[in-house]
Coordinates of C-alpha atoms in Angstrom, one line a residue:
X59 CA -0.7 0.0 -0.2
X60 CA 2.7 2.5 0.6
X61 CA 4.3 2.2 -2.8
X62 CA 0.7 2.8 -4.1
X63 CA 0.3 5.8 -1.7
X64 CA 3.9 7.1 -3.1
X65 CA 2.9 5.9 -6.3
X66 CA -0.4 8.0 -6.5
X67 CA 1.0 11.3 -4.6
X68 CA 4.1 11.7 -7.1
X69 CA 1.8 11.6 -9.8
X70 CA -0.7 14.4 -8.7
X71 CA 2.5 16.3 -8.0
X72 CA 3.9 15.8 -11.4
X73 CA 1.1 17.7 -12.2
X74 CA 1.3 20.5 -9.9
X75 CA 4.9 20.8 -10.6
X76 CA 3.9 21.2 -14.4
X77 CA 1.4 23.5 -13.7
X78 CA 3.7 25.6 -11.7
X79 CA 6.8 25.7 -14.4
X80 CA 4.2 25.7 -17.5
X81 CA 3.6 29.7 -17.5
X82 CA 7.2 29.8 -17.8
X83 CA 7.8 28.0 -20.3
X84 CA 5.4 29.7 -22.8
X85 CA 5.7 32.7 -21.9
X86 CA 8.2 33.4 -24.0
X87 CA 6.2 32.2 -26.7
X88 CA 2.9 34.4 -25.7
X89 CA 5.0 37.5 -25.7
X90 CA 5.9 37.2 -29.5
X91 CA 2.2 35.8 -30.5
X92 CA 0.3 38.5 -28.4
X93 CA 3.2 41.3 -28.3
X94 CA 2.9 40.9 -24.3
X95 CA 4.1 44.6 -22.4
X96 CA 5.9 44.2 -19.5
X97 CA 3.0 44.2 -17.1
X98 CA 0.7 41.7 -19.1
X99 CA 4.1 39.5 -19.4
X100 CA 4.6 39.5 -15.1
X101 CA 0.7 39.2 -14.4
X102 CA 1.2 35.9 -16.9
X103 CA 3.7 34.5 -14.7
X104 CA 2.3 35.8 -11.4
X105 CA -1.2 34.4 -11.8
X106 CA -0.9 31.5 -10.9
X107 CA 1.1 31.8 -7.5
X108 CA -1.7 34.1 -6.8
X109 CA -3.7 31.6 -6.9
X110 CA -1.9 29.2 -5.6
X111 CA -1.4 31.4 -2.5
X112 CA -5.2 31.5 -1.9
X113 CA -5.5 27.8 -2.5
X114 CA -2.5 26.9 0.2
X115 CA -3.9 29.1 2.8
X116 CA -7.4 27.7 2.5
X117 CA -7.6 24.5 1.8
X118 CA -4.8 23.4 3.9
X119 CA -7.4 24.1 7.0
X120 CA -9.6 22.2 4.7
X121 CA -7.5 19.0 4.4
X122 CA -8.0 19.1 8.4
X123 CA -11.6 19.5 9.1
X124 CA -12.7 17.2 5.8
X125 CA -9.6 14.3 5.7
X126 CA -7.0 14.4 3.2
X127 CA -9.3 12.3 0.9
X128 CA -11.7 14.7 0.1
X129 CA -9.1 17.7 0.3
X130 CA -7.2 15.7 -2.5
X131 CA -10.1 14.8 -4.6
X132 CA -11.6 18.5 -4.4
X133 CA -8.6 20.5 -5.5
X134 CA -8.0 18.0 -8.2
X135 CA -11.2 18.4 -10.0
X136 CA -11.3 22.1 -9.6
X137 CA -7.2 22.3 -11.0
X138 CA -8.6 20.4 -14.2
X139 CA -11.5 21.7 -14.8
X140 CA -10.1 25.6 -14.8
X141 CA -6.6 24.3 -16.8
X142 CA -9.2 23.1 -19.3
X143 CA -10.9 26.7 -19.6
X144 CA -7.9 28.2 -19.8
X145 CA -7.1 26.1 -23.3
X146 CA -9.8 27.7 -25.2
X147 CA -9.1 31.6 -23.6
X148 CA -9.4 34.1 -26.1
X149 CA -6.8 36.9 -24.8
X150 CA -4.2 36.9 -22.8
X151 CA -6.2 38.4 -19.9
X152 CA -8.9 35.6 -19.9
X153 CA -5.5 33.6 -19.6
X154 CA -4.3 35.3 -16.7
X155 CA -8.0 34.7 -14.7
X156 CA -8.3 31.2 -15.4
X157 CA -4.2 30.4 -14.5
X158 CA -5.1 32.3 -11.4
X159 CA -8.1 30.2 -10.7
X160 CA -6.4 26.6 -11.6
X161 CA -3.7 28.2 -9.6
X162 CA -6.3 27.8 -6.4
X163 CA -6.3 24.0 -6.8
X164 CA -2.9 23.3 -7.6
X165 CA -1.8 25.7 -4.6
X166 CA -2.9 23.0 -2.3
X167 CA -1.3 20.0 -3.2
X168 CA 1.6 20.7 -1.9
X169 CA 0.5 20.9 1.6
X170 CA -2.4 18.5 1.8
X171 CA 0.4 15.8 0.0
X172 CA 3.3 16.8 3.0
X173 CA 0.8 15.9 5.5
X174 CA -0.6 12.8 4.3
X175 CA 2.6 11.4 3.2
X176 CA 3.7 12.4 6.8
X177 CA 0.6 10.9 8.5
X178 CA 1.0 8.1 6.8
X179 CA 4.8 6.6 5.9
X180 CA 6.8 4.7 8.4
X181 CA 9.1 6.8 10.7
X182 CA 12.0 4.1 9.4
X183 CA 11.2 4.9 5.8
X184 CA 9.1 8.4 5.9
X185 CA 12.4 10.7 3.8
X186 CA 13.6 7.9 1.4
X187 CA 9.9 7.5 0.5
X188 CA 8.3 11.0 0.5
X189 CA 11.8 11.7 -1.7
X190 CA 10.4 8.5 -4.1
X191 CA 6.7 10.5 -4.7
X192 CA 8.5 14.4 -5.0
X193 CA 11.0 12.5 -7.7
X194 CA 7.8 11.2 -9.2
X195 CA 6.5 14.7 -9.2
X196 CA 10.1 16.6 -10.6
X197 CA 9.9 14.2 -14.0
X198 CA 7.4 16.9 -14.9
X199 CA 9.8 19.4 -15.5
X200 CA 12.0 18.2 -18.3
X201 CA 8.7 16.4 -20.0
X202 CA 7.3 19.7 -20.1
X203 CA 10.5 21.4 -21.5
X204 CA 11.0 18.8 -24.1
X205 CA 7.2 19.1 -24.6
X206 CA 7.7 22.9 -25.3
X207 CA 10.4 22.9 -27.5
X208 CA 8.4 20.9 -29.6
X209 CA 5.2 22.2 -29.3
X210 CA 5.4 26.3 -28.0
X211 CA 6.6 27.1 -32.0
X212 CA 4.3 25.0 -33.8
X213 CA 0.6 23.9 -33.9
X214 CA -1.0 20.5 -33.9
X215 CA -4.2 20.2 -36.3
X216 CA -4.3 24.1 -35.9
X217 CA -4.5 23.9 -32.5
X218 CA -1.0 26.0 -31.0
X219 CA 0.7 24.5 -29.3
X220 CA 0.6 26.2 -26.3
X221 CA -3.1 24.9 -25.9
X222 CA -2.0 21.4 -26.2
X223 CA -0.3 22.2 -23.1
X224 CA -2.5 23.2 -20.9
X225 CA -5.3 20.3 -22.2
X226 CA -2.4 17.6 -21.4
X227 CA -2.5 18.9 -18.0
X228 CA -6.4 19.3 -17.6
X229 CA -6.2 15.5 -18.7
X230 CA -3.6 14.0 -16.5
X231 CA -4.9 15.6 -13.3
X232 CA -8.3 13.3 -14.3
X233 CA -6.5 10.3 -14.4
X234 CA -4.5 11.0 -11.2
X235 CA -8.0 12.1 -9.8
X236 CA -9.3 8.2 -10.7
X237 CA -6.2 6.8 -9.1
X238 CA -6.4 8.4 -5.5
X239 CA -9.9 7.7 -4.8
X240 CA -8.5 4.1 -4.3
X241 CA -6.3 5.5 -1.4
X242 CA -7.6 5.1 2.1
X243 CA -8.0 8.1 4.5
X244 CA -4.9 9.1 7.1
X245 CA -5.5 6.9 10.3
X246 CA -3.6 9.5 12.0
X247 CA -6.4 11.8 11.2
X248 CA -9.2 10.1 11.7
X249 CA -7.3 8.9 15.1
X250 CA -6.8 13.1 15.8
X251 CA -10.6 13.9 15.4
X252 CA -11.9 10.2 17.7
X253 CA -12.8 8.2 14.8
X254 CA -10.7 5.3 16.0
X255 CA -12.9 2.8 14.3
X256 CA -12.4 4.2 11.1
X257 CA -8.6 4.4 11.7
X258 CA -8.5 0.6 12.5
X259 CA -10.1 -0.4 9.7
X260 CA -7.8 2.3 7.3
X261 CA -4.5 0.8 9.2
X262 CA -5.2 -2.8 7.8
X263 CA -5.5 -1.4 4.6
X264 CA -1.9 -0.3 5.2
X265 CA 1.3 -2.7 5.0
X266 CA 2.0 -4.3 8.3
X267 CA -0.5 -1.6 9.8
X268 CA -0.6 -3.4 13.4
X269 CA 2.8 -2.8 14.4
X270 CA 4.5 0.8 14.4
X271 CA 1.6 2.8 12.7
X272 CA -0.8 1.0 14.7
X273 CA 1.0 2.7 18.3
X274 CA 1.7 6.2 16.6
X275 CA -2.3 6.1 15.5
X276 CA -3.0 5.3 19.6
X277 CA -0.6 8.3 20.3
X278 CA -2.6 10.4 17.7
X279 CA -5.4 10.0 19.8
X280 CA -6.7 13.7 20.8
X281 CA -6.5 15.0 24.1
X282 CA -9.8 16.5 25.1
X283 CA -7.7 19.7 26.6
X284 CA -6.6 20.2 22.8
X285 CA -9.0 22.8 21.1
X286 CA -8.5 20.9 17.9
X287 CA -11.1 23.1 16.1
X288 CA -9.3 26.3 16.8
X289 CA -5.4 25.9 14.7
X290 CA -4.7 29.5 15.7
X291 CA -4.8 28.1 18.9
X292 CA -3.1 25.4 19.1
X293 CA -0.8 27.0 16.9
X294 CA -0.1 29.7 19.3
X295 CA 1.2 27.2 22.0
X296 CA 5.7 26.9 22.1
X297 CA 7.1 25.4 20.1
X298 CA 4.9 24.9 17.4
X299 CA 4.1 29.4 17.4
X300 CA 8.4 29.8 16.8
X301 CA 8.2 26.9 14.2
X302 CA 5.5 28.8 12.4
X303 CA 7.5 32.0 12.5
X304 CA 10.2 30.2 10.9
X305 CA 8.5 28.4 7.7
X306 CA 6.9 31.9 7.5
X307 CA 10.3 33.3 6.8
X308 CA 11.7 30.6 5.1
X309 CA 9.3 30.2 2.5
X310 CA 9.1 34.0 1.9
X311 CA 12.4 33.6 0.7
X312 CA 13.2 29.7 -0.5
X313 CA 11.0 30.7 -3.2
X314 CA 13.0 33.5 -4.8
X315 CA 15.9 31.1 -5.3
X316 CA 13.6 27.8 -6.3
X317 CA 11.2 29.7 -8.7
X318 CA 13.6 32.4 -9.5
X319 CA 15.5 30.3 -11.5
X320 CA 12.8 27.8 -12.4
X321 CA 10.1 30.8 -13.5
X322 CA 12.8 33.1 -15.3
X323 CA 15.4 30.8 -16.4
X324 CA 14.6 31.2 -20.4
X325 CA 14.2 34.4 -19.8
X326 CA 17.0 35.0 -18.4
X327 CA 19.0 33.4 -21.6
X328 CA 17.2 35.8 -23.9
X329 CA 18.2 38.5 -22.1
X330 CA 21.5 37.7 -22.6
X331 CA 20.9 37.2 -26.5
X332 CA 19.8 34.0 -26.8
X333 CA 17.2 33.4 -29.2
X334 CA 13.2 32.0 -28.3
X335 CA 14.4 28.5 -29.3
X336 CA 18.0 28.7 -28.3
X337 CA 17.0 29.4 -24.5
X338 CA 14.2 26.9 -24.8
X339 CA 16.3 24.3 -25.3
X340 CA 19.2 25.3 -22.8
X341 CA 16.2 25.7 -20.3
X342 CA 15.2 22.1 -21.0
X343 CA 18.5 20.8 -20.8
X344 CA 19.3 22.5 -17.8
X345 CA 16.1 21.1 -16.2
X346 CA 17.0 17.5 -16.3
X347 CA 18.5 18.4 -13.0
X348 CA 15.4 18.2 -11.3
X349 CA 14.7 14.4 -11.2
X350 CA 18.4 14.1 -10.8
X351 CA 18.2 16.1 -8.0
X352 CA 15.4 13.9 -6.4
X353 CA 16.6 11.1 -6.8
X354 CA 19.8 12.5 -5.2
X355 CA 17.6 13.4 -2.2
X356 CA 16.8 9.8 -1.6
X357 CA 20.2 8.4 -0.1
X358 CA 20.6 12.0 1.6
X359 CA 17.9 12.0 3.5
X360 CA 18.8 8.9 5.1
X361 CA 22.6 9.8 6.0
X362 CA 21.8 13.1 7.0
X363 CA 19.9 15.2 9.8
X364 CA 17.1 17.0 8.3
X365 CA 18.0 20.5 9.3
X366 CA 21.9 20.6 7.8
X367 CA 20.6 19.5 4.9
X368 CA 17.8 21.9 4.0
X369 CA 20.6 24.6 5.1
X370 CA 23.3 22.9 3.1
X371 CA 21.1 22.7 -0.3
X372 CA 20.3 26.1 -0.4
X373 CA 24.0 27.5 0.0
X374 CA 24.8 25.0 -3.0
X375 CA 21.7 26.5 -4.6
X376 CA 22.7 30.3 -4.7
X377 CA 26.0 29.5 -5.9
X378 CA 25.0 27.0 -9.1
X379 CA 22.8 30.2 -10.2
X380 CA 25.1 32.9 -9.6
X381 CA 27.6 30.8 -11.3
X382 CA 24.4 30.4 -14.2
X383 CA 24.2 34.0 -14.3
X384 CA 27.7 35.0 -14.6
X385 CA 29.4 32.1 -16.9
X386 CA 29.9 32.6 -21.2
X387 CA 30.7 29.3 -21.9
X388 CA 27.8 27.2 -23.6
X389 CA 28.4 24.4 -22.0
X390 CA 29.1 25.8 -18.7
X391 CA 25.7 27.6 -19.3
X392 CA 23.7 24.2 -19.0
X393 CA 26.3 22.4 -16.8
X394 CA 25.5 25.0 -14.0
X395 CA 21.7 25.3 -14.7
X396 CA 21.9 21.2 -14.4
X397 CA 23.4 21.5 -11.2
X398 CA 21.4 25.0 -10.6
X399 CA 18.4 22.7 -10.7
X400 CA 19.4 19.3 -8.9
X401 CA 20.4 21.2 -5.5
X402 CA 17.0 22.7 -6.2
X403 CA 15.4 19.7 -6.2
X404 CA 17.3 18.3 -2.8
X405 CA 16.2 21.3 -1.0
X406 CA 12.7 20.9 -2.3
X407 CA 12.8 17.4 -1.4
X408 CA 14.1 17.7 1.8
X409 CA 12.3 20.7 3.0
X410 CA 8.7 18.7 2.1
X411 CA 9.2 16.2 4.4
X412 CA 10.8 18.6 6.5
X413 CA 7.8 21.3 7.3
X414 CA 5.6 18.4 7.8
X415 CA 7.2 16.5 10.7
X416 CA 7.6 19.5 13.0
X417 CA 3.8 20.4 13.9
X418 CA 1.1 18.0 15.0
X419 CA -1.4 15.7 13.3
X420 CA -4.4 17.8 14.1
X421 CA -3.0 21.1 12.3
X422 CA -0.4 19.7 10.3
X423 CA -1.6 20.4 6.4
X424 CA -3.0 23.7 8.4
X425 CA 0.6 25.0 9.2
X426 CA 2.1 23.9 6.3
X427 CA -0.4 25.5 4.4
X428 CA -0.6 28.9 5.9
X429 CA 3.0 29.1 5.3
X430 CA 3.9 27.3 2.4
X431 CA 1.3 30.0 0.3
X432 CA 3.9 32.5 1.3
X433 CA 5.8 31.0 -1.0
X434 CA 3.4 31.7 -3.6
X435 CA 2.8 34.8 -2.3
X436 CA 6.3 35.6 -2.8
X437 CA 6.5 34.0 -5.9
X438 CA 3.8 36.1 -7.9
X439 CA 5.7 39.4 -6.5
X440 CA 8.9 37.9 -8.4
X441 CA 8.4 38.9 -11.8
X442 CA 8.0 42.3 -10.3
X443 CA 10.9 42.4 -8.3
X444 CA 13.0 39.6 -10.4
X445 CA 12.1 41.3 -13.9
X446 CA 12.8 45.2 -13.6
X447 CA 16.5 44.1 -11.5
X448 CA 17.4 41.5 -15.0
X449 CA 16.0 44.3 -17.6
X450 CA 18.0 46.8 -16.5
X451 CA 20.9 45.3 -14.4
X452 CA 21.1 41.9 -15.6
X453 CA 21.5 38.1 -14.9
X454 CA 24.4 38.7 -12.2
X455 CA 22.7 41.6 -10.1
X456 CA 19.2 39.3 -10.1
X457 CA 20.9 36.6 -8.7
X458 CA 22.3 38.9 -5.9
X459 CA 19.3 39.7 -5.0
X460 CA 18.4 35.5 -4.6
X461 CA 21.4 35.5 -2.8
X462 CA 20.1 37.7 -0.2
X463 CA 16.9 36.5 -0.3
X464 CA 18.6 32.5 0.5
X465 CA 20.9 33.5 3.3
X466 CA 17.5 34.8 5.3
X467 CA 15.8 31.1 4.4
X468 CA 19.2 29.5 5.8
X469 CA 19.4 32.1 8.7
X470 CA 15.6 31.3 10.0
X471 CA 16.1 27.4 10.1
X472 CA 19.6 28.0 11.8
X473 CA 18.1 29.5 14.1
X474 CA 15.1 27.9 15.4
X475 CA 14.7 24.6 13.3
X476 CA 14.5 21.2 15.1
X477 CA 16.0 18.4 14.1
X478 CA 13.7 15.6 12.7
X479 CA 15.6 12.8 11.8
X480 CA 15.1 9.1 12.4
X481 CA 12.4 10.1 15.6
X482 CA 8.8 9.6 15.7
X483 CA 6.5 12.6 14.8
X484 CA 4.6 12.4 18.3
X485 CA 8.2 12.9 19.9
X486 CA 9.1 15.8 17.8
X487 CA 5.6 17.3 18.6
X488 CA 4.6 16.5 22.2
X489 CA 2.8 19.4 23.3

């Protein structure tokens, strides 16, 4: 059952990542096709992230109220419908609206997935199995890169390629939804809301569910003194108050590195004199690092403490991103682009495991959703901050801004972040 969970969650995250990077890959084509000015281009890049900000903040709490499984199905339906509508956009402004609405559904995917994986995976394999799910998702980036290379400049049966890319995302999400219908609800969540009998039934659906997982479920039974209906009160208690603040600062800053490169790499290359086709090719080759980094994260999560992995991978991401922006040799551009994306996904896999481990079951999706939504908000702001810097001062200056933001993220984790590797969730979250 754990393998089925990894595949079903990984494929759902595949289309979330597909959606996140889609605006970037089609933006260069739409800029030429519709003669987009600076404001329209920035809104197109920002619209999905603004929607994801709303979705992460609102629907993360929904998963703590109605359950992980039902929240999954809701956000997948929402995302699929609005992505399909976007494929029929008559103009760029309609596309901006549909990208925002699709982003609302996409925004809940990672917080709910993080919470579900943390709930159901055994402690000794939690990091490794979660990393496999994230690895499935990041295969989407090179897949999208090469699909865009083949489709964005061409039409299929008279249909512009960028519209086909949207349809692919919508149809794929429907298939994932059908697969996820077979997943059991989180036993930990069921126990946390007092549904012990249902929790035991769900446990029996997981492999070896009567051993460590059963004990964990018993320990997840809510304390009557805890007001599980009010997440703000629950999260105001130490140490969760400090952890919430840490993740808020972390997410407001980390997106400058992760999405600053991922969404603007092609525009950076265009600004350096490469044509659209060449920029998309180099970007697609660089994107091959995403799944490689995810695979690399699997043994690293087993060997090293997660807190230190988060900090180290941020430092590597900053260094390789700055080198990508400054080297002139074509081979080195692709090489450092590859290394930037690879370290990006070591970082991403580790922090997604880490952030879900440091909050109790009854508010896990809420806490992750609230803080993760800030990364979506800052990602929406990114085009309005980084594109003007890129246009007026160049790629090196843009990545210097990114470096400052990442330094703040490292400092927040170093100061407050707890150690979590190899520990029970109930030991990490004793209150």
